[in-house]
XYZ file of C-alpha atoms in Angstrom:
347
model
C 21.135 32.924 33.325
C 19.847 30.218 35.647
C 20.636 28.882 39.098
C 22.693 25.805 39.934
C 24.507 24.417 42.976
C 28.165 25.460 43.209
C 30.440 23.077 45.133
C 32.851 25.900 46.045
C 30.218 28.411 47.150
C 28.248 25.622 48.879
C 24.918 27.071 47.702
C 22.743 27.827 44.724
C 24.302 30.554 42.574
C 23.637 32.111 39.212
C 25.519 30.394 36.399
C 26.586 31.638 32.985
C 26.634 29.371 29.932
C 29.562 29.864 27.545
C 28.129 28.760 24.203
C 31.459 28.851 22.353
C 33.184 26.470 24.782
C 30.151 24.604 26.078
C 30.997 25.457 29.676
C 28.677 26.261 32.582
C 30.439 28.737 34.883
C 29.540 29.983 38.369
C 29.019 33.767 38.167
C 30.419 34.368 41.678
C 33.584 32.243 41.982
C 34.207 31.360 38.327
C 34.235 27.601 38.895
C 33.429 25.577 35.752
C 30.514 23.409 36.854
C 30.113 21.579 33.548
C 32.349 21.464 30.495
C 31.906 20.494 26.837
C 28.152 20.163 27.198
C 26.101 19.547 24.079
C 23.664 22.216 22.954
C 20.472 20.313 22.110
C 18.495 23.359 20.988
C 17.601 23.993 17.339
C 20.142 25.645 15.102
C 18.712 28.058 12.548
C 21.897 28.999 10.708
C 21.862 28.455 6.953
C 24.799 26.787 5.267
C 23.514 27.237 1.715
C 25.736 28.723 -0.970
C 22.952 30.869 -2.346
C 22.063 33.952 -0.343
C 18.433 33.605 -1.366
C 18.207 30.046 -0.062
C 16.871 30.213 3.499
C 16.727 26.468 4.075
C 18.448 25.854 7.463
C 18.899 22.127 6.844
C 22.602 21.242 7.058
C 22.564 17.463 7.357
C 21.402 14.560 5.242
C 18.926 11.865 6.093
C 19.504 9.324 8.872
C 20.918 5.882 8.177
C 18.639 3.298 6.602
C 19.511 -0.315 7.486
C 17.541 -1.557 4.468
C 20.139 -0.071 2.092
C 23.549 -1.587 1.399
C 25.477 1.510 2.536
C 22.996 2.493 5.231
C 21.816 5.368 3.044
C 24.908 7.397 3.915
C 26.477 7.599 0.464
C 27.358 11.069 -0.793
C 25.110 12.596 -3.430
C 26.448 15.570 -5.376
C 23.626 18.023 -5.979
C 23.140 19.902 -9.224
C 24.610 23.439 -9.282
C 22.192 26.298 -8.639
C 21.908 28.594 -11.643
C 24.873 30.430 -13.113
C 26.786 30.397 -9.820
C 27.247 26.608 -9.886
C 30.804 25.382 -9.907
C 32.102 23.564 -12.968
C 33.693 20.960 -10.723
C 30.451 20.070 -8.964
C 28.689 19.838 -12.333
C 31.326 17.443 -13.669
C 31.265 15.321 -10.531
C 27.485 15.171 -10.745
C 27.691 13.784 -14.288
C 30.218 11.145 -13.228
C 27.998 10.211 -10.305
C 25.022 9.667 -12.596
C 27.130 7.382 -14.791
C 28.095 5.257 -11.825
C 25.929 2.344 -10.773
C 24.071 2.585 -7.474
C 22.797 -0.840 -6.398
C 20.226 0.759 -4.114
C 18.798 3.171 -6.680
C 15.732 0.987 -7.307
C 15.107 0.505 -3.594
C 15.410 4.222 -2.872
C 12.888 5.014 -5.606
C 10.518 2.322 -4.314
C 10.752 3.618 -0.728
C 9.971 7.148 -1.920
C 6.966 5.870 -3.865
C 5.610 4.051 -0.796
C 6.036 7.205 1.308
C 4.280 9.258 -1.384
C 1.375 6.806 -1.523
C 0.895 6.889 2.234
C 0.956 10.699 2.298
C -1.327 11.136 -0.692
C -4.943 12.258 -0.309
C -7.630 10.164 -1.947
C -10.381 12.219 -3.555
C -14.037 11.223 -3.439
C -17.237 13.063 -4.183
C -18.407 15.052 -1.184
C -21.498 13.495 0.423
C -24.501 15.704 1.034
C -24.643 17.393 4.421
C -20.867 17.860 4.733
C -20.072 21.540 5.485
C -18.920 23.583 2.505
C -15.700 24.448 4.361
C -14.571 20.849 3.871
C -14.326 21.461 0.147
C -15.672 19.711 -2.896
C -14.585 17.140 -3.817
C -13.792 15.696 -0.416
C -10.124 14.875 0.214
C -9.457 12.050 2.640
C -5.863 11.362 3.651
C -4.739 7.766 3.810
C -3.452 8.699 7.284
C -0.753 6.111 7.857
C 1.571 6.253 10.846
C 5.342 6.404 10.690
C 5.885 2.702 11.367
C 4.023 1.917 8.163
C 5.124 4.626 5.743
C 8.580 5.838 6.797
C 11.808 3.953 6.090
C 12.519 3.640 9.794
C 11.949 5.498 13.044
C 14.832 6.650 15.243
C 13.975 6.452 18.917
C 15.721 9.358 20.645
C 15.582 7.792 24.082
C 16.651 4.250 23.188
C 18.641 4.910 19.980
C 16.815 2.004 18.464
C 15.584 1.357 14.911
C 12.078 0.311 14.041
C 12.116 -1.015 10.515
C 9.277 0.171 8.354
C 6.915 -2.632 7.545
C 6.058 -1.796 3.936
C 9.650 -1.090 2.925
C 10.835 -4.230 4.667
C 8.263 -6.356 2.833
C 9.308 -4.896 -0.517
C 13.000 -5.411 0.279
C 12.396 -9.071 1.108
C 10.496 -9.615 -2.142
C 13.113 -7.737 -4.164
C 15.936 -9.794 -2.677
C 14.389 -12.935 -4.164
C 14.895 -11.502 -7.686
C 11.570 -12.924 -8.838
C 9.498 -9.753 -9.309
C 11.039 -8.702 -12.628
C 8.403 -7.901 -15.241
C 5.597 -7.394 -12.720
C 3.609 -4.192 -12.268
C 5.810 -2.156 -9.919
C 3.031 0.192 -8.748
C 0.804 -2.775 -7.924
C 3.633 -4.447 -5.984
C 4.315 -1.309 -3.923
C 0.601 -0.796 -3.257
C 0.269 -4.431 -2.184
C 3.237 -4.026 0.194
C 1.470 -1.029 1.726
C -1.796 -2.980 2.022
C -0.096 -5.929 3.747
C 1.824 -3.595 6.064
C -1.407 -1.893 7.114
C -2.953 -5.279 7.880
C 0.036 -6.432 9.904
C 0.213 -3.172 11.869
C -3.516 -3.405 12.768
C -4.261 -0.260 10.740
C -6.131 -1.851 7.813
C -7.171 0.107 4.752
C -9.564 -1.124 2.099
C -8.186 -2.237 -1.243
C -10.184 0.573 -2.826
C -8.450 3.146 -0.595
C -5.039 1.741 -1.487
C -6.035 1.640 -5.153
C -6.912 5.347 -5.054
C -3.295 6.275 -4.276
C -1.561 3.531 -6.275
C -0.518 5.485 -9.394
C -3.072 3.836 -11.650
C -2.833 0.232 -10.449
C -6.235 -1.485 -10.468
C -7.831 -3.448 -7.642
C -7.348 -6.638 -9.642
C -3.635 -5.943 -10.144
C -3.135 -5.098 -6.473
C -4.985 -8.262 -5.477
C -2.751 -10.375 -7.694
C 0.358 -8.627 -6.392
C -0.774 -9.249 -2.820
C -1.234 -12.966 -3.462
C 2.178 -13.110 -5.136
C 3.913 -11.349 -2.200
C 2.218 -13.570 0.371
C 3.286 -16.635 -1.614
C 6.902 -15.439 -1.929
C 7.193 -14.545 1.748
C 5.683 -17.887 2.659
C 8.309 -19.688 0.560
C 11.033 -17.634 2.225
C 9.911 -18.409 5.765
C 8.554 -21.876 5.145
C 5.260 -20.940 6.768
C 2.160 -18.887 5.995
C 2.351 -15.112 6.365
C 0.353 -13.607 9.230
C -1.866 -10.899 7.755
C -3.831 -9.890 10.823
C -7.596 -10.064 11.281
C -9.831 -7.325 9.912
C -12.721 -6.149 12.078
C -15.542 -3.863 11.027
C -14.652 -1.528 13.904
C -11.253 -0.849 12.307
C -12.949 1.257 9.639
C -15.768 2.767 11.664
C -14.232 6.010 12.942
C -12.745 6.865 9.546
C -15.987 6.207 7.668
C -17.997 8.237 10.193
C -15.535 11.089 9.848
C -15.949 11.039 6.065
C -19.702 11.464 6.574
C -19.366 14.262 9.138
C -21.273 12.373 11.853
C -21.396 13.794 15.380
C -19.571 12.234 18.331
C -22.669 10.620 19.806
C -23.498 8.863 16.530
C -19.887 7.732 16.130
C -19.859 6.255 19.637
C -23.147 4.428 18.984
C -21.843 3.074 15.681
C -18.689 1.753 17.340
C -20.672 0.002 20.072
C -23.114 -1.431 17.533
C -20.421 -2.823 15.257
C -18.705 -4.467 18.254
C -21.959 -6.189 19.291
C -22.582 -7.308 15.698
C -19.531 -9.588 15.933
C -21.461 -11.762 18.379
C -23.783 -12.869 15.567
C -23.014 -15.062 12.566
C -23.325 -12.420 9.879
C -21.497 -13.686 6.824
C -20.567 -10.384 5.279
C -17.256 -8.624 4.861
C -16.243 -6.302 7.739
C -16.438 -3.283 5.434
C -19.993 -4.160 4.378
C -21.061 -4.623 8.001
C -19.520 -1.281 8.945
C -21.397 0.462 6.131
C -24.684 -1.194 7.110
C -24.269 -0.233 10.776
C -23.590 3.372 9.769
C -26.762 3.321 7.668
C -28.819 2.079 10.641
C -27.316 4.638 13.046
C -27.933 7.546 10.683
C -31.526 6.454 10.069
C -32.128 6.564 13.833
C -30.697 10.086 14.149
C -32.026 13.479 13.156
C -29.196 13.819 10.630
C -30.195 11.058 8.235
C -27.704 10.167 5.492
C -28.813 8.951 2.049
C -27.643 5.496 1.066
C -25.698 7.023 -1.827
C -23.615 9.178 0.516
C -22.784 6.194 2.734
C -21.759 4.253 -0.357
C -19.417 7.068 -1.446
C -17.870 7.493 2.011
C -17.291 3.771 2.617
C -16.602 2.566 -0.915
C -19.287 -0.127 -0.589
C -21.908 -0.522 -3.321
C -25.464 0.487 -2.450
C -26.763 -3.012 -3.216
C -24.191 -4.560 -0.884
C -25.196 -2.168 1.919
C -28.862 -3.140 1.431
C -28.063 -6.851 1.613
C -25.922 -6.345 4.720
C -28.711 -4.286 6.293
C -31.095 -7.172 5.553
C -28.818 -9.546 7.479
C -28.430 -7.142 10.404
C -32.104 -6.174 10.684
C -33.245 -9.254 12.736
C -30.600 -8.436 15.389
C -31.028 -4.674 15.422
C -32.601 -4.581 18.905
C -29.532 -6.329 20.363
C -26.978 -4.414 18.325
C -28.067 -0.792 18.713
C -27.213 0.678 22.163
C -30.289 1.296 24.306
C -29.059 4.790 25.251
C -29.023 5.801 21.594
C -32.420 4.555 20.392
C -35.609 3.385 22.085
C -37.648 0.342 21.142
C -40.199 2.536 19.359
C -37.447 4.089 17.209
C -36.195 0.691 16.153
C -39.687 -0.316 15.039
C -39.777 2.713 12.775
C -36.780 1.451 10.774
C -37.760 0.511 7.243
C -38.172 -3.205 6.667
C -35.567 -4.653 4.261
C-alpha cells in the first residue's frame, strides 16, 4: 500500500490497488480515487502450450513501416513435438504455399541485424590479458538506429526508421538489383548507414561480418547503391565525412591501451588534421597509435597495431614518415617531453 490524497477525507490516506479492476481505493472511506488504470509493470505469466516452455513472451514484434502490412501479418508456428495440433500443422503448410511479398525484405532485415550483432575475430595482439581470450573477438558494436528495423520512442510514440534497412528498401523498390551479390549489397547498405550516422566502420570490419562477401564486391555494391540512390533523388548521396578520430577509441580498445594513452592519441589525431597529410583517416589513426605507444612504457609492436587496426605494416610506416616532421606539434606536451620525442626512431 501507498499514500495518496483523498478528496473525501481531505488528507493523505493509505490506498489499496485492486489489480483485477484497475482501481485505486481509499482504505478509510472506500472512495475510488482512480479507475481503470493501466498496469505498466512487467508480466511474467507464460502463455505457451507446452508446460516445459518457460518463455513469458506473449506478443509479436512491433509494427514495421518498411513492410507492406506493417509487419503485423499472422504467422502460424510449427507444432511442438507430438502434442502439435493437426489443424495448426495444416494451416502452416498452406501458409508456406502462399506468397508473401515481404518475405525477401524480412530475410534481408534479419541478415543486416545479424551482421551488426556479429563479432569479428582477429588474432589477439601481444600484451592483451589472457582473460580477453584468443583469438580476440571484437563486436561491430552498432547502435539501434543503424541495425534495428526501427526504434519505438515510448515518450513520443514516434518511429525512427533504421538507416540500413531503409537504404536496402529504396534500392529494392527500384527492381534493379536482381542478379547481384545479395550479401555484398546488404553489407554495403550497412557500411553506408554507418557513414551517414557518423559511426563509420572500415570496409575490412564490414567484410569480416558479411557472410563471405569480399572487399571488392562490397566496394562495387556500395558504388552501385550510391548511383541508384542518386538517380532516385536527382542529386548526389551524402555519405558523411570520415575522420581519423572516429576509429581511435575502438582501435585503442583492441590493443588494450590505458586511458591516458587513449586520451593522448585522441588529442594527437585531432591536431594532425591541421596539417596536409595525404593519407587515409584509418592510416593516420594507426600511425598516431604507433607513435603514442612508442612514447609509453607499454610499447606495442607494429604487427600488433596492424592486426588491431586492419592497416598493413608498410602503410603504417609510410604514414608515420609523413607524421614524423609534425610530431612535436601533434603529441600533447603533458604526455611526452621534448627529449622523449627526440628518442623516436627516424623513419
